Coordinates of C-alpha atoms in Angstrom, one line a residue:
M1 CA -29.9 -4.2 17.6
P2 CA -32.3 -5.8 15.8
T3 CA -31.3 -10.0 15.5
D4 CA -31.3 -9.7 11.5
F5 CA -29.1 -7.1 11.7
R6 CA -25.8 -7.5 9.7
V7 CA -22.8 -5.6 8.2
L8 CA -20.9 -6.7 6.3
S9 CA -16.9 -5.1 5.0
V10 CA -15.5 -5.9 1.5
I11 CA -11.6 -5.2 0.8
P12 CA -12.8 -4.8 -3.2
P13 CA -10.0 -5.6 -5.5
M14 CA -7.2 -4.8 -5.9
T15 CA -5.4 -4.8 -2.3
Q16 CA -2.1 -7.0 -0.7
L17 CA -2.1 -10.7 -1.7
N18 CA 0.4 -11.6 1.4
T19 CA -1.9 -10.6 4.0
P20 CA -5.8 -8.4 4.8
Y21 CA -5.8 -4.7 4.0
P22 CA -6.6 -4.2 7.6
S23 CA -9.9 -1.3 7.5
T24 CA -12.2 -3.9 8.2
A25 CA -10.4 -5.9 10.0
Y26 CA -11.0 -2.8 12.7
L27 CA -14.6 -2.0 11.5
T28 CA -15.3 -5.7 12.0
G29 CA -13.9 -5.5 16.1
F30 CA -15.3 -2.3 16.7
L31 CA -18.7 -3.6 15.2
R32 CA -18.1 -7.0 17.7
S33 CA -17.2 -4.9 20.5
R34 CA -20.5 -2.7 19.9
G35 CA -22.6 -5.8 20.0
I36 CA -23.1 -5.4 16.4
D37 CA -23.7 -8.5 14.1
A38 CA -20.8 -7.5 11.8
V39 CA -18.4 -9.9 9.0
Q40 CA -16.4 -9.6 6.0
E41 CA -15.0 -11.4 3.5
D42 CA -11.4 -10.1 1.2
L43 CA -12.8 -9.8 -2.7
A44 CA -9.6 -9.3 -3.7
L45 CA -7.8 -12.5 -2.5
A46 CA -11.0 -14.7 -3.4
L47 CA -11.1 -13.1 -6.9
V48 CA -6.9 -13.9 -7.2
L49 CA -7.3 -17.1 -6.1
Q50 CA -10.6 -18.0 -8.8
L51 CA -8.5 -16.3 -11.5
L52 CA -5.5 -18.7 -10.5
T53 CA -7.0 -22.5 -11.1
P54 CA -6.8 -25.2 -14.0
A55 CA -10.4 -23.4 -14.7
G56 CA -9.4 -20.0 -14.5
L57 CA -6.7 -21.2 -16.3
E58 CA -8.8 -22.9 -18.9
A59 CA -11.6 -19.5 -19.3
V60 CA -8.7 -17.4 -19.6
R61 CA -7.3 -19.1 -23.0
G62 CA -10.9 -19.4 -24.0
R63 CA -10.9 -15.7 -24.0
V64 CA -7.2 -15.9 -25.3
L65 CA -7.9 -18.0 -28.6
A66 CA -10.9 -15.7 -29.4
Q67 CA -8.5 -12.5 -29.8
P68 CA -7.0 -12.3 -33.3
E69 CA -4.1 -13.5 -34.2
A70 CA -1.9 -10.5 -34.7
Q71 CA -3.1 -8.9 -31.3
R72 CA -1.2 -11.3 -29.7
S73 CA 1.6 -9.9 -26.8
G74 CA 4.7 -12.3 -26.5
S75 CA 3.6 -12.9 -22.8
V76 CA 0.5 -14.1 -24.5
H77 CA 1.4 -16.4 -27.2
A78 CA 5.1 -18.6 -24.6
F79 CA 1.0 -18.4 -23.1
L80 CA 0.3 -20.7 -25.0
D81 CA 2.6 -22.3 -26.2
Q82 CA 3.0 -24.0 -22.3
F83 CA -0.7 -23.5 -21.7
A84 CA -0.5 -27.4 -21.4
D85 CA 2.0 -26.7 -17.9
Y86 CA 0.7 -23.6 -17.1
R87 CA -2.5 -25.9 -16.0
S88 CA -0.8 -28.7 -14.2
T89 CA 1.5 -26.0 -12.2
I90 CA -0.9 -23.2 -10.9
G91 CA -2.7 -25.0 -8.6
P92 CA 1.0 -26.3 -6.7
A93 CA 2.5 -23.4 -7.2
I94 CA -0.1 -21.6 -5.4
A95 CA -0.8 -24.2 -2.2
Y96 CA 3.2 -23.3 -2.5
L97 CA 3.0 -19.5 -2.5
Q98 CA 0.8 -20.3 0.7
G99 CA 3.0 -22.0 2.9
R100 CA 1.1 -25.8 2.2
D101 CA 3.2 -27.5 0.1
S102 CA 7.1 -26.4 1.4
T103 CA 8.9 -29.0 0.4
L104 CA 8.5 -28.4 -3.2
A105 CA 10.2 -26.0 -3.3
H106 CA 13.2 -28.1 -5.2
R107 CA 11.8 -28.8 -8.1
I108 CA 10.9 -24.9 -8.5
A109 CA 13.8 -23.9 -7.5
A110 CA 15.7 -26.3 -9.8
R111 CA 14.1 -24.6 -13.1
G112 CA 12.8 -27.6 -14.1
L113 CA 8.8 -27.3 -13.1
L114 CA 7.2 -23.6 -13.7
P115 CA 7.0 -22.9 -17.5
E116 CA 8.8 -20.2 -18.3
G117 CA 7.4 -16.8 -19.9
P118 CA 8.6 -13.3 -20.9
R119 CA 9.3 -12.1 -16.6
F120 CA 12.4 -14.3 -16.2
S121 CA 14.1 -12.7 -18.7
A122 CA 14.9 -10.3 -15.6
L123 CA 16.7 -13.1 -14.2
D124 CA 19.8 -12.7 -17.4
A125 CA 19.8 -9.1 -15.5
Y126 CA 21.9 -10.3 -12.9
V127 CA 25.9 -11.4 -13.0
D128 CA 26.5 -14.8 -13.1
D129 CA 28.6 -15.7 -10.3
G130 CA 30.5 -18.4 -12.2
S131 CA 28.5 -20.9 -10.4
G132 CA 25.5 -21.3 -13.6
D133 CA 22.9 -19.9 -11.5
P134 CA 22.0 -15.8 -12.3
L135 CA 20.2 -16.2 -8.5
A136 CA 22.9 -17.8 -6.5
W137 CA 24.6 -14.4 -5.4
A138 CA 21.1 -13.4 -3.6
F139 CA 20.2 -16.9 -1.8
G140 CA 23.2 -18.8 -1.5
A141 CA 23.4 -22.8 -1.5
L142 CA 20.5 -22.5 1.4
G143 CA 18.1 -20.1 0.4
V144 CA 15.9 -22.5 -1.3
Q145 CA 12.7 -21.5 -0.3
D146 CA 13.3 -18.0 -1.0
K147 CA 14.5 -18.3 -4.6
A148 CA 11.7 -20.8 -5.5
R149 CA 9.3 -18.3 -3.6
H150 CA 11.2 -15.7 -6.3
L151 CA 10.7 -17.2 -9.3
C152 CA 6.9 -18.1 -8.8
T153 CA 6.5 -14.9 -7.9
L154 CA 7.9 -14.2 -11.3
Y155 CA 5.4 -17.4 -13.3
L156 CA 2.5 -15.4 -11.4
N157 CA 3.7 -12.4 -13.0
D158 CA 3.7 -13.6 -16.5
L159 CA -0.2 -15.0 -15.2
A160 CA -0.6 -11.6 -14.8
D161 CA 0.5 -10.0 -18.0
V162 CA -1.7 -12.9 -19.9
L163 CA -4.9 -11.3 -17.8
R164 CA -3.9 -7.9 -18.9
D165 CA -3.0 -8.3 -22.3
A166 CA -5.8 -10.8 -23.3
V167 CA -8.6 -10.5 -21.1
D168 CA -9.1 -7.0 -18.9
K169 CA -6.7 -4.9 -20.4
R170 CA -6.7 -2.8 -16.9
F171 CA -5.8 -6.1 -14.8
E172 CA -3.0 -5.4 -12.3
F173 CA -2.2 -7.5 -8.8
V174 CA -2.2 -4.4 -7.5
R175 CA -3.0 -1.2 -9.2
Y176 CA -6.5 -2.1 -10.7
A177 CA -8.1 -0.2 -13.1
E178 CA -5.7 3.0 -11.5
S179 CA -6.6 5.8 -14.3
L180 CA -10.4 5.0 -14.2
A181 CA -10.3 6.8 -10.6
S182 CA -7.0 8.7 -9.5
S183 CA -7.8 12.3 -9.6
Q184 CA -10.1 11.7 -11.8
P185 CA -12.7 15.2 -11.6
T186 CA -15.8 13.5 -13.7
F187 CA -16.9 10.5 -13.3
D188 CA -17.0 9.7 -16.8
P189 CA -14.4 7.1 -17.5
L190 CA -16.1 4.9 -14.8
A191 CA -19.1 5.4 -15.4
A192 CA -18.1 4.4 -19.0
A193 CA -16.4 1.5 -17.7
L194 CA -19.7 0.1 -15.2
A195 CA -21.7 0.6 -19.0
A196 CA -19.1 -1.2 -21.1
P197 CA -20.2 -5.5 -21.2
P198 CA -18.5 -7.0 -18.2
T199 CA -14.3 -8.9 -19.1
L200 CA -14.2 -11.9 -17.6
V201 CA -12.9 -10.8 -14.0
D202 CA -15.6 -9.0 -13.8
D203 CA -18.1 -11.7 -14.3
M204 CA -16.0 -13.5 -11.8
L205 CA -16.1 -11.1 -9.3
S206 CA -20.0 -10.7 -9.7
D207 CA -20.2 -14.3 -8.8
L208 CA -18.0 -14.2 -6.1
T209 CA -19.5 -11.0 -5.0
L210 CA -23.0 -12.9 -4.9
G211 CA -21.3 -15.5 -3.5
A212 CA -20.3 -13.6 -0.2
I213 CA -24.5 -11.9 0.3
H214 CA -25.5 -15.1 -0.1
R215 CA -24.0 -16.4 2.4
H216 CA -23.6 -13.5 4.9
K217 CA -27.6 -12.2 4.5
P218 CA -26.4 -8.6 4.8
T219 CA -28.4 -5.3 5.7
L220 CA -25.5 -2.9 5.3
V221 CA -22.2 -3.3 3.0
L222 CA -19.3 -1.5 3.6
L223 CA -16.8 -1.5 0.6
S224 CA -13.5 0.2 2.0
V225 CA -12.0 1.1 -0.8
P226 CA -8.0 2.2 0.0
F227 CA -6.5 2.5 -3.3
P228 CA -7.8 4.8 -6.8
G229 CA -7.2 0.8 -7.5
S230 CA -9.5 -0.9 -5.9
V231 CA -12.2 1.7 -7.2
Y232 CA -13.7 0.2 -10.1
A233 CA -13.6 -2.9 -8.2
A234 CA -15.7 -1.5 -5.3
F235 CA -18.5 -0.4 -8.1
R236 CA -18.6 -3.3 -9.8
I237 CA -19.4 -5.3 -6.7
A238 CA -22.2 -2.4 -5.9
Q239 CA -23.7 -3.1 -9.0
A240 CA -23.9 -6.9 -9.3
I241 CA -25.3 -6.2 -5.6
K242 CA -28.0 -3.6 -6.3
A243 CA -29.0 -6.3 -9.4
H244 CA -29.7 -8.4 -7.7
N245 CA -30.5 -7.3 -4.2
P246 CA -31.3 -4.1 -4.0
H247 CA -32.8 -3.8 -0.8
I248 CA -28.6 -4.4 0.8
R249 CA -27.6 -1.0 1.6
I250 CA -23.8 -0.2 0.4
A251 CA -21.9 3.0 1.6
L252 CA -18.8 3.4 0.4
G253 CA -15.4 4.8 2.6
G254 CA -12.1 4.6 2.7
G255 CA -8.3 6.5 1.6
F256 CA -9.8 7.1 -1.6
A257 CA -13.0 8.8 -0.2
N258 CA -11.0 10.7 2.8
T259 CA -8.3 12.1 0.2
E260 CA -10.3 12.2 -3.7
L261 CA -14.0 12.7 -2.8
R262 CA -14.2 15.6 -0.4
E263 CA -16.0 17.8 -3.5
L264 CA -17.8 14.9 -4.5
S265 CA -21.0 16.2 -6.6
D266 CA -22.0 13.2 -9.3
P267 CA -25.9 12.1 -8.3
R268 CA -24.6 8.9 -10.4
V269 CA -22.1 7.8 -7.7
F270 CA -25.3 7.0 -5.8
D271 CA -26.9 4.7 -8.5
F272 CA -24.4 2.1 -6.8
V273 CA -23.8 2.9 -3.1
D274 CA -26.5 4.2 -0.5
F275 CA -23.5 6.8 1.1
V276 CA -20.2 8.0 0.9
T277 CA -18.4 8.4 4.2
L278 CA -15.6 10.7 4.8
D279 CA -12.7 10.2 7.8
A280 CA -12.1 7.5 10.6
G281 CA -15.2 5.4 10.2
E282 CA -16.2 4.3 13.2
R283 CA -18.2 6.7 13.9
P284 CA -20.0 7.7 10.9
V285 CA -20.7 3.9 10.4
L286 CA -22.9 4.2 13.8
S287 CA -24.7 6.5 13.0
L288 CA -25.6 4.8 10.0
I289 CA -26.7 1.8 11.3
E290 CA -28.7 3.9 13.9
H291 CA -30.6 5.8 11.0
L292 CA -30.9 2.3 9.4
H293 CA -32.6 1.1 12.3
G294 CA -35.0 4.1 12.5
Q295 CA -32.8 5.5 16.1
R296 CA -31.2 9.0 14.2
G297 CA -32.9 10.4 11.7
R298 CA -31.1 11.7 8.5
Q299 CA -30.0 15.1 9.9
R300 CA -28.1 13.7 12.4
L301 CA -25.4 11.0 10.0
Q302 CA -21.7 12.2 10.3
R303 CA -19.5 12.6 7.1
T304 CA -21.1 11.4 5.3
F305 CA -22.6 12.2 1.5
V306 CA -25.9 11.0 0.5
L307 CA -28.5 11.7 -2.1
E308 CA -31.5 14.1 -1.8
N309 CA -34.5 15.1 -4.6
G310 CA -31.3 14.2 -7.2
A311 CA -28.8 16.3 -6.5
V312 CA -25.6 15.3 -3.7
R313 CA -26.4 17.1 -0.2
Y314 CA -23.3 16.2 2.6
I315 CA -24.5 16.4 6.1
N316 CA -21.9 16.6 8.7
F317 CA -24.0 16.6 12.2
A318 CA -21.3 17.6 15.5
E319 CA -20.4 14.5 17.8
P320 CA -17.0 13.7 18.9
D321 CA -15.4 10.7 16.8
I322 CA -15.1 7.7 19.0
P323 CA -11.7 8.0 20.8
F324 CA -8.4 6.1 20.2
E325 CA -8.3 4.0 22.8
D326 CA -12.1 3.0 22.3
V327 CA -11.7 1.7 18.8
G328 CA -12.1 -1.7 20.0
T329 CA -9.2 -4.4 19.1
P330 CA -8.9 -5.8 15.2
T331 CA -10.8 -9.1 14.3
W332 CA -9.4 -11.1 11.1
D333 CA -12.3 -13.8 12.1
G334 CA -13.9 -14.3 8.7
L335 CA -10.6 -13.7 6.7
P336 CA -8.9 -16.9 5.1
L337 CA -5.3 -16.2 7.3
D338 CA -4.2 -19.5 5.3
R339 CA -5.2 -18.8 2.0
Y340 CA -3.4 -15.6 1.3
L341 CA 0.0 -15.8 -0.7
S342 CA 3.3 -15.0 0.1
L343 CA 4.9 -13.6 -2.9
L344 CA 8.7 -12.6 -3.2
D345 CA 9.3 -9.7 -5.7
M346 CA 12.6 -8.1 -4.3
L347 CA 15.4 -9.8 -3.7
N348 CA 16.4 -7.5 -0.6
P349 CA 15.3 -8.3 2.2
M350 CA 14.3 -5.7 4.1
H351 CA 11.8 -4.1 0.8
R352 CA 10.4 -7.2 0.9
L353 CA 8.1 -7.5 4.0
W354 CA 5.9 -5.2 1.5
S355 CA 5.1 -8.6 -0.4
D356 CA 6.1 -11.0 2.1
G357 CA 4.9 -12.8 4.5
R358 CA 1.8 -12.5 6.5
W359 CA 1.4 -9.0 9.0
N360 CA -1.0 -8.6 12.2
K361 CA -1.8 -4.5 10.9
L362 CA -2.1 -2.5 13.4
T363 CA -1.9 1.0 14.7
V364 CA 0.1 2.7 17.6
A365 CA -1.3 5.6 17.6
H366 CA -4.1 8.3 15.2
G367 CA -2.9 10.5 13.3
C368 CA 0.9 12.4 13.2
Y369 CA 2.4 13.6 15.9
W370 CA 4.9 16.1 13.8
K371 CA 1.9 17.2 10.9
K372 CA 4.0 20.1 9.3
C373 CA 4.7 17.9 6.4
S374 CA 4.5 20.8 3.6
F375 CA 3.3 17.8 0.5
C376 CA 1.2 15.6 3.2
D377 CA -2.1 16.2 3.3
V378 CA -2.0 18.3 7.1
S379 CA -5.3 19.4 6.5
L380 CA -7.2 16.0 7.0
D381 CA -8.4 14.2 9.3
Y382 CA -6.2 10.5 9.1
I383 CA -2.9 12.8 9.8
G384 CA -4.6 16.0 11.7
R385 CA -6.6 14.2 13.9
Y386 CA -3.7 12.9 16.0
E387 CA -4.7 10.3 19.3
T388 CA -2.4 7.9 21.5
A389 CA -4.0 4.6 23.3
T390 CA -1.8 3.8 26.4
A391 CA 0.7 0.7 26.3
E392 CA -1.3 -1.7 28.6
K393 CA -4.4 -0.6 25.4
L394 CA -1.5 -1.7 22.9
A395 CA -0.3 -4.6 24.7
D396 CA -3.7 -6.3 25.1
R397 CA -4.3 -6.0 21.7
I398 CA -1.6 -7.4 20.4
Q399 CA -1.5 -10.4 22.5
Q400 CA -6.0 -11.0 21.8
I401 CA -4.6 -11.1 17.4
V402 CA -1.7 -13.6 18.3
E403 CA -3.9 -15.8 20.3
E404 CA -6.5 -16.0 17.9
T405 CA -4.3 -15.6 14.4
G406 CA -1.9 -17.6 16.1
Q407 CA 0.6 -15.3 14.4
T408 CA 3.4 -13.2 16.2
G409 CA 3.9 -10.9 13.5
F410 CA 2.6 -7.1 13.2
H411 CA 3.5 -4.3 10.7
F412 CA 2.1 -0.9 12.8
V413 CA 0.8 0.7 9.9
D414 CA 1.2 5.0 11.4
E415 CA 1.3 7.3 8.9
A416 CA 4.6 7.7 11.6
A417 CA 5.2 6.2 14.9
P418 CA 5.1 8.9 18.0
P419 CA 9.7 7.6 19.7
K420 CA 7.3 8.0 22.5
A421 CA 4.7 5.6 22.6
L422 CA 7.3 2.8 20.8
K423 CA 9.6 3.1 24.4
A424 CA 6.6 2.9 26.2
L425 CA 5.6 -0.1 24.2
A426 CA 8.5 -1.9 24.1
E427 CA 9.0 -1.7 27.6
E428 CA 5.5 -3.6 28.2
L429 CA 6.0 -5.9 25.3
I430 CA 9.9 -7.1 27.6
R431 CA 7.3 -6.7 30.6
R432 CA 4.8 -8.8 29.5
Q433 CA 8.0 -11.3 27.7
L434 CA 5.3 -10.4 24.7
N435 CA 7.9 -12.7 22.2
I436 CA 6.4 -10.9 18.4
S437 CA 8.6 -9.6 15.5
W438 CA 7.7 -5.8 14.7
W439 CA 7.8 -3.8 11.7
G440 CA 7.1 0.0 11.4
N441 CA 6.6 3.3 9.9
I442 CA 8.7 7.0 12.1
R443 CA 10.2 10.0 11.2
F444 CA 14.3 9.6 11.6
E445 CA 14.2 12.6 14.3
K446 CA 16.7 13.2 17.2
T447 CA 14.7 10.8 19.6
F448 CA 15.9 7.6 18.0
T449 CA 19.2 6.8 19.6
P450 CA 21.3 4.0 19.4
E451 CA 19.7 3.1 23.5
L452 CA 16.3 3.5 22.3
A453 CA 17.4 1.6 19.1
E454 CA 18.6 -1.0 21.0
L455 CA 15.4 -1.7 23.5
L456 CA 13.4 -1.6 20.4
A457 CA 15.6 -4.7 18.9
Q458 CA 14.9 -5.9 22.3
S459 CA 11.4 -5.8 22.2
G460 CA 10.9 -7.7 18.5
C461 CA 11.9 -4.9 15.8
I462 CA 13.0 -5.8 13.1
A463 CA 13.1 -3.3 10.5
M464 CA 12.2 0.4 10.4
S465 CA 10.9 2.5 7.8
G466 CA 10.8 6.3 7.4
G467 CA 11.4 9.6 4.8
L468 CA 14.1 10.9 4.0
E469 CA 12.4 12.4 0.9
V470 CA 15.5 14.5 -1.0
A471 CA 17.9 14.1 1.0
S472 CA 19.0 18.1 0.9
D473 CA 19.5 20.3 3.6
R474 CA 17.7 23.1 2.0
L475 CA 14.8 21.2 1.1
L476 CA 13.9 18.9 4.1
N477 CA 13.6 23.2 5.4
L478 CA 11.7 23.8 3.2
M479 CA 9.6 20.7 3.2
K480 CA 9.5 21.3 7.4
K481 CA 10.5 17.6 8.1
G482 CA 12.3 18.7 11.2
V483 CA 15.2 16.3 9.9
S484 CA 18.6 17.5 8.5
V485 CA 21.0 14.6 6.5
E486 CA 23.7 13.8 8.7
Q487 CA 20.7 13.3 11.7
V488 CA 19.2 10.8 9.7
A489 CA 22.1 9.5 9.2
R490 CA 22.6 8.9 12.7
V491 CA 19.3 7.7 13.5
T492 CA 19.7 5.1 10.5
K493 CA 23.2 3.8 11.6
G494 CA 22.1 3.7 15.1
F495 CA 18.9 0.9 14.2
S496 CA 21.8 -0.8 12.0
D497 CA 24.0 -0.9 14.3
A498 CA 20.7 -3.0 16.3
G499 CA 20.7 -5.5 13.6
I500 CA 17.2 -3.1 12.3
L501 CA 16.5 -3.1 9.0
V502 CA 16.2 0.9 7.6
H503 CA 14.2 1.4 4.3
A504 CA 14.2 5.3 3.5
Y505 CA 11.0 6.9 1.5
L506 CA 12.7 9.5 -1.1
M507 CA 11.1 11.9 -3.4
Y508 CA 11.8 13.6 -6.3
G509 CA 10.5 16.7 -8.3
F510 CA 9.9 18.2 -5.1
P511 CA 9.6 22.4 -5.8
T512 CA 12.3 24.4 -7.2
Q513 CA 14.4 21.2 -6.7
T514 CA 17.6 20.8 -9.1
L515 CA 19.7 19.1 -11.5
Q516 CA 22.1 19.5 -9.1
D517 CA 20.1 19.1 -6.0
T518 CA 19.5 15.6 -7.5
V519 CA 22.5 14.9 -8.1
D520 CA 23.5 15.8 -4.0
A521 CA 20.3 13.9 -3.3
L522 CA 21.7 10.5 -4.8
E523 CA 25.2 10.9 -3.9
Y524 CA 24.6 11.1 -0.1
V525 CA 22.2 8.2 -0.4
R526 CA 24.2 6.2 -2.1
Q527 CA 26.8 6.9 1.1
L528 CA 24.0 6.1 3.3
F529 CA 24.2 2.2 1.7
E530 CA 27.7 2.7 1.6
A531 CA 27.9 3.6 5.5
G532 CA 25.1 1.0 6.3
C533 CA 22.5 3.7 7.7
I534 CA 20.1 2.2 5.3
Q535 CA 19.7 -0.9 3.4
S536 CA 16.7 -0.5 1.3
G537 CA 15.0 2.6 -0.3
F538 CA 12.6 4.2 -2.8
F539 CA 12.3 6.9 -5.1
H540 CA 8.9 8.6 -5.4
R541 CA 7.7 11.1 -7.8
F542 CA 6.4 14.3 -5.6
S543 CA 3.2 15.0 -6.2
C544 CA 1.2 17.6 -5.5
T545 CA -1.9 17.8 -3.5
V546 CA -4.4 19.7 -2.3
H547 CA -4.6 19.0 1.1
S548 CA -1.4 19.6 1.8
P549 CA 1.0 23.3 2.1
V550 CA 2.3 23.6 -1.2
G551 CA -1.2 22.5 -2.6
M552 CA -2.8 25.4 -0.7
D553 CA 0.3 28.3 -0.8
P554 CA 2.3 27.0 -4.4
A555 CA 3.9 30.8 -4.1
A556 CA 5.2 30.5 -0.8
Y557 CA 6.8 26.7 -2.7
G558 CA 8.3 28.9 -6.2
I559 CA 5.1 26.9 -7.7
E560 CA 2.3 28.2 -9.6
L561 CA -0.9 25.5 -9.3
I562 CA -2.5 24.6 -13.0
P563 CA -6.3 25.2 -13.2
L564 CA -8.1 21.9 -12.6
P565 CA -11.5 21.7 -14.4
P566 CA -14.6 22.0 -12.4
V567 CA -15.0 19.2 -10.0
S568 CA -17.4 16.8 -9.0
F569 CA -16.2 13.0 -8.3
A570 CA -12.6 13.1 -7.3
K571 CA -10.3 15.3 -6.7
N572 CA -6.3 15.2 -5.1
D573 CA -3.1 15.4 -7.6
I574 CA -2.5 19.0 -9.0
G575 CA -0.4 20.2 -11.9
F576 CA 2.1 22.7 -11.4
I577 CA 4.8 25.0 -13.1
D578 CA 7.8 25.0 -11.2
P579 CA 10.0 27.7 -13.3
T580 CA 13.1 25.3 -13.0
G581 CA 12.1 23.7 -15.0
T582 CA 14.1 20.3 -14.5
D583 CA 12.7 17.0 -16.2
H584 CA 12.6 15.0 -13.8
D585 CA 10.9 11.8 -15.6
A586 CA 14.1 11.8 -17.5
L587 CA 15.6 11.9 -13.7
G588 CA 13.7 9.3 -12.6
Q589 CA 14.7 6.9 -14.8
G590 CA 17.9 6.9 -13.3
L591 CA 17.2 7.1 -9.2
R592 CA 15.8 3.4 -9.6
K593 CA 17.8 2.1 -11.1
A594 CA 20.4 3.4 -9.1
I595 CA 18.4 2.5 -5.9
Y596 CA 17.8 -1.1 -7.6
N597 CA 21.1 -1.4 -7.7
Y598 CA 22.2 -0.5 -4.1
M599 CA 19.4 -2.9 -2.5
H600 CA 21.1 -5.2 -4.3
G601 CA 24.9 -4.1 -2.9
L602 CA 26.3 -3.4 -7.2
C603 CA 28.1 -0.3 -7.8
V604 CA 27.8 1.3 -4.4
E605 CA 31.6 2.9 -5.1
D606 CA 30.5 4.5 -8.6
D607 CA 30.3 7.8 -9.5
V608 CA 26.6 8.5 -9.6
R609 CA 26.7 10.7 -12.5
R610 CA 26.9 6.7 -14.5
W611 CA 22.7 7.3 -13.6
F612 CA 22.5 10.2 -16.2
E613 CA 23.5 9.1 -18.9
H614 CA 21.0 9.1 -20.7
L615 CA 20.8 12.4 -20.1
P616 CA 21.1 14.8 -23.5
Q617 CA 23.1 17.8 -21.0
Q618 CA 26.4 17.9 -19.1
V619 CA 25.4 16.0 -15.4
P620 CA 27.2 18.0 -12.5
R621 CA 29.3 16.7 -10.4
A622 CA 27.7 15.9 -6.9
T623 CA 28.8 19.2 -4.6
V624 CA 28.4 16.2 -1.4
K625 CA 32.3 15.7 -0.6
R626 CA 32.4 11.6 -0.9
G627 CA 33.3 11.0 2.7
K628 CA 30.6 12.8 5.0
I629 CA 28.3 11.1 5.7
A630 CA 31.3 8.3 6.9
K631 CA 32.7 11.7 9.0
A632 CA 29.2 12.6 10.3
L633 CA 29.1 8.8 11.9
A634 CA 32.3 9.4 13.1
T635 CA 32.1 12.3 14.4
H636 CA 29.5 12.0 16.6
H637 CA 30.6 9.0 18.5

């Protein structure tokens, strides 16, 4: 490779604030293992840290004051009224969340330091235990650090509301401008947003982008776009690069492209980027680099969209993918690991793992070993191509990452980590006396015996998440989950008994799901909390995707798809008509409320119908007997 060739991988806003999204770490580690000069930047974090400074808040205030007073929201009024306090506390609050000034905890926790906007009214929802402190039940007398972090998170959420209400209506810390990209059949909404005058946030992002380009002087920029909420900013970054350095080549890839851009045909996308790649990035990027060096013709690119004579063309020269064993070790070199923010928006000890603490993200295997679930994109590469690495190889990667980052927390980000691979890895970690903490995502299948749960705990496993989806055996069969509710209860109880926290992914609105099914599912979930099988959960609304078995054969699931308009940009979710006619939106409200209370240990004994009191119709009682889960656990022991 010529010495002046450099690849810059970028994480665009917004992904996560507590830890870097792992895609650039994987790509950078892989490219370096092939002798290519590769660097990375997290512009999502950089943007937030620039907004949340005294100067950033001054700029926000300037935009607010330019707004007619009648249009200002409650959050904006609170911000203006307490502006001096916001300006003087933003530096200390950020330093505290970055773990650079832990002594501030006492002042923050006493609620005398930070200005409080509308988000703090959430604290009124908690029951006061008589101590005068509505958070005493959650943090007790000693959890001062955590309590302070929770209050700081509410304070940042207030500021995010101000940014959204007064500066950029699309702004959010996680799902930034998501609606512009998610399943948008045409590029029109994005094109219009990108042609509009830049907001304060856009201007800051542009400056940060040009700063990164100036520092690294890349030949090729890779924009890794995992979610719809990072698409708009990725295009703004590309726009800034093209305006100032048109010779720099830009490729866009990542989870969003892999799922939504498979039928891309709008040439306007290529006004911003030169290439769009699909699926695992290693092979397409390597071919792209060889192509840009003149070592490979354009016809030999892999899984790459290009613009040719004004039309979009997909090129996929047949060549094997890089085996998972050979993708190298991810590297976080170049990412400011000490600047990430440990937020605490959810008080539940399992739920907080997603936003609190900096976890090294690693994959145990590529794809899913089950790949049968009917709601899942089983036809796509990220699920369908299943490959593993040996336990020795994984333990080597873990050791290398600990040496590089100095941090021993790992989040295994598999679709579903295979039990055999986890067992072998646990034994290897114990054999090497490698002391790490780790958590991951699995299928709650019977292979995870109490003995295996004990072994995993011994190796450092602190938490597990897994899909229970719809807690109904009829629907689990229809989904081809390969598990039953009672089996899930036994597996999760085994984990809990081993001291491992358990989170259940739950789903509602699956084809043919009735009101009765939903009430029964919630009764099962209530019993799982009551029996100590799970500590945390989240209800997702089922969405039908074009790549899933449901989307490919709707008749088998008793539904009819709503035809999509012609697609030239993003295609993923597809609407459907379910003859049962259940109002899932109204049910979702009750389900979310129930799970929120269960996670805080509240109202777990109550009849589940209480969560649906807002519904106009009579809600049927659960057909599931109240002690069913307890009985299933007792008969098994």
